[in-house]
PDB file of C-alpha atoms in Angstrom:
ATOM      1  CA  MET A  38       2.936  12.023 -17.692  1.00 54.00           C
ATOM      2  CA  PRO A  39       1.157   8.651 -17.603  1.00 70.00           C
ATOM      3  CA  HIS A  40      -2.551   8.560 -16.918  1.00 86.00           C
ATOM      4  CA  LEU A  41      -4.723   5.811 -15.562  1.00 84.00           C
ATOM      5  CA  GLN A  42      -5.688   3.295 -18.246  1.00 80.00           C
ATOM      6  CA  THR A  43      -9.421   2.641 -17.790  1.00 80.00           C
ATOM      7  CA  GLN A  44     -10.141   0.975 -21.127  1.00 77.00           C
ATOM      8  CA  PRO A  45      -9.624  -2.776 -21.579  1.00 72.00           C
ATOM      9  CA  ASN A  46      -5.876  -3.242 -21.824  1.00 71.00           C
ATOM     10  CA  PHE A  47      -5.161  -6.936 -21.252  1.00 66.00           C
ATOM     11  CA  GLY A  48      -3.132  -8.363 -24.067  1.00 63.00           C
ATOM     12  CA  ALA A  49      -2.610  -4.953 -25.719  1.00 59.00           C
ATOM     13  CA  GLY A  50       0.048  -5.279 -28.374  1.00 61.00           C
ATOM     14  CA  GLN A  51      -0.103  -9.057 -28.235  1.00 61.00           C
ATOM     15  CA  PRO A  52      -1.585 -11.448 -30.794  1.00 63.00           C
ATOM     16  CA  THR A  53      -5.350 -11.938 -30.647  1.00 61.00           C
ATOM     17  CA  PRO A  54      -6.133 -14.993 -28.498  1.00 56.00           C
ATOM     18  CA  LEU A  55      -7.333 -18.067 -30.356  1.00 58.00           C
ATOM     19  CA  ARG A  56      -9.755 -19.035 -27.597  1.00 58.00           C
ATOM     20  CA  ALA A  57     -13.280 -17.647 -27.343  1.00 56.00           C
ATOM     21  CA  TYR A  58     -12.458 -15.551 -24.277  1.00 57.00           C
ATOM     22  CA  THR A  59     -10.145 -12.635 -23.693  1.00 67.00           C
ATOM     23  CA  PRO A  60      -6.912 -12.197 -21.733  1.00 61.00           C
ATOM     24  CA  GLY A  61      -9.001 -10.242 -19.185  1.00 68.00           C
ATOM     25  CA  ASP A  62     -10.783 -13.507 -18.430  1.00 80.00           C
ATOM     26  CA  ASP A  63      -7.379 -15.070 -17.710  1.00 82.00           C
ATOM     27  CA  PHE A  64      -6.767 -12.310 -15.158  1.00 84.00           C
ATOM     28  CA  TYR A  65     -10.154 -12.903 -13.542  1.00 88.00           C
ATOM     29  CA  ASP A  66      -9.481 -16.652 -13.334  1.00 90.00           C
ATOM     30  CA  LEU A  67      -6.085 -15.966 -11.745  1.00 91.00           C
ATOM     31  CA  LEU A  68      -7.645 -13.555  -9.229  1.00 94.00           C
ATOM     32  CA  ILE A  69     -10.317 -16.095  -8.254  1.00 95.00           C
ATOM     33  CA  ASP A  70      -7.684 -18.843  -7.928  1.00 96.00           C
ATOM     34  CA  THR A  71      -5.608 -16.555  -5.682  1.00 97.00           C
ATOM     35  CA  HIS A  72      -8.551 -16.315  -3.253  1.00 97.00           C
ATOM     36  CA  ARG A  73      -9.732 -19.925  -3.507  1.00 97.00           C
ATOM     37  CA  GLY A  74      -9.945 -21.592  -0.091  1.00 98.00           C
ATOM     38  CA  LEU A  75      -9.314 -18.404   1.890  1.00 98.00           C
ATOM     39  CA  ASP A  76     -11.665 -17.143   4.574  1.00 97.00           C
ATOM     40  CA  ASP A  77     -12.973 -13.560   4.326  1.00 97.00           C
ATOM     41  CA  ASP A  78     -10.317 -12.007   6.586  1.00 98.00           C
ATOM     42  CA  THR A  79      -7.443 -13.748   4.801  1.00 98.00           C
ATOM     43  CA  SER A  80      -8.914 -12.817   1.417  1.00 97.00           C
ATOM     44  CA  ARG A  81      -9.024  -9.154   2.480  1.00 97.00           C
ATOM     45  CA  LEU A  82      -5.392  -9.406   3.594  1.00 98.00           C
ATOM     46  CA  VAL A  83      -4.402 -10.824   0.197  1.00 97.00           C
ATOM     47  CA  ASN A  84      -6.285  -7.963  -1.520  1.00 96.00           C
ATOM     48  CA  ALA A  85      -4.498  -5.377   0.634  1.00 97.00           C
ATOM     49  CA  ARG A  86      -1.103  -6.911  -0.115  1.00 97.00           C
ATOM     50  CA  LEU A  87      -1.922  -7.092  -3.831  1.00 95.00           C
ATOM     51  CA  ILE A  88      -2.931  -3.410  -3.875  1.00 96.00           C
ATOM     52  CA  LEU A  89       0.330  -2.393  -2.204  1.00 95.00           C
ATOM     53  CA  LEU A  90       2.433  -4.561  -4.523  1.00 94.00           C
ATOM     54  CA  LEU A  91       0.749  -3.167  -7.638  1.00 93.00           C
ATOM     55  CA  ALA A  92       0.934   0.412  -6.334  1.00 95.00           C
ATOM     56  CA  ASN A  93       4.661  -0.042  -5.781  1.00 95.00           C
ATOM     57  CA  HIS A  94       4.997  -1.441  -9.302  1.00 93.00           C
ATOM     58  CA  ILE A  95       3.113   1.538 -10.795  1.00 93.00           C
ATOM     59  CA  GLY A  96       5.158   3.972  -8.727  1.00 93.00           C
ATOM     60  CA  ASP A  97       3.532   7.114 -10.162  1.00 93.00           C
ATOM     61  CA  MET A  98       1.573   9.132  -7.589  1.00 94.00           C
ATOM     62  CA  ALA A  99      -0.503  10.909 -10.253  1.00 94.00           C
ATOM     63  CA  VAL A 100      -1.669   7.575 -11.677  1.00 94.00           C
ATOM     64  CA  LEU A 101      -2.314   6.205  -8.183  1.00 95.00           C
ATOM     65  CA  ARG A 102      -4.385   9.293  -7.227  1.00 95.00           C
ATOM     66  CA  GLU A 103      -6.390   8.914 -10.424  1.00 94.00           C
ATOM     67  CA  ALA A 104      -6.928   5.188  -9.750  1.00 94.00           C
ATOM     68  CA  MET A 105      -8.079   5.811  -6.181  1.00 94.00           C
ATOM     69  CA  ALA A 106     -10.502   8.514  -7.298  1.00 93.00           C
ATOM     70  CA  ALA A 107     -11.867   6.249 -10.041  1.00 92.00           C
ATOM     71  CA  ALA A 108     -12.281   3.350  -7.609  1.00 92.00           C
ATOM     72  CA  ARG A 109     -14.135   5.572  -5.134  1.00 92.00           C
ATOM     73  CA  HIS A 110     -16.306   7.275  -7.778  1.00 92.00           C
ATOM     74  CA  GLY A 111     -19.986   6.521  -7.284  1.00 91.00           C
ATOM     75  CA  ILE A 112     -19.467   4.734  -3.971  1.00 92.00           C
ATOM     76  CA  THR A 113     -21.675   6.116  -1.221  1.00 81.00           C
ATOM     77  CA  PRO A 114     -19.834   6.411   2.085  1.00 79.00           C
ATOM     78  CA  ASP A 115     -21.151   4.238   4.911  1.00 71.00           C
ATOM     79  CA  THR A 116     -23.023   6.588   7.225  1.00 65.00           C
ATOM     80  CA  THR A 117     -24.275   3.877   9.582  1.00 67.00           C
ATOM     81  CA  THR A 118     -21.078   3.624  11.621  1.00 62.00           C
ATOM     82  CA  PRO A 119     -20.348   6.261  14.281  1.00 60.00           C
TER      83      PRO A 119
END
């Protein structure tokens, strides 16, 4: 059964990049470019759509549960809203 990959995994099994930065930086640049020019509400919508697309691509509920727990870990719930 697959488990959530939490260690750096960008470019795994691919040749080492020749540039001074890693493939993870390429992902970050792409993510920033995806949000460039969007207002906060539209950016949140893009994030929600991206999450659903990637969850569908993963397709394994055990991995998704593990990812959600890891994402929530250490986050204090907002107790200021009724």
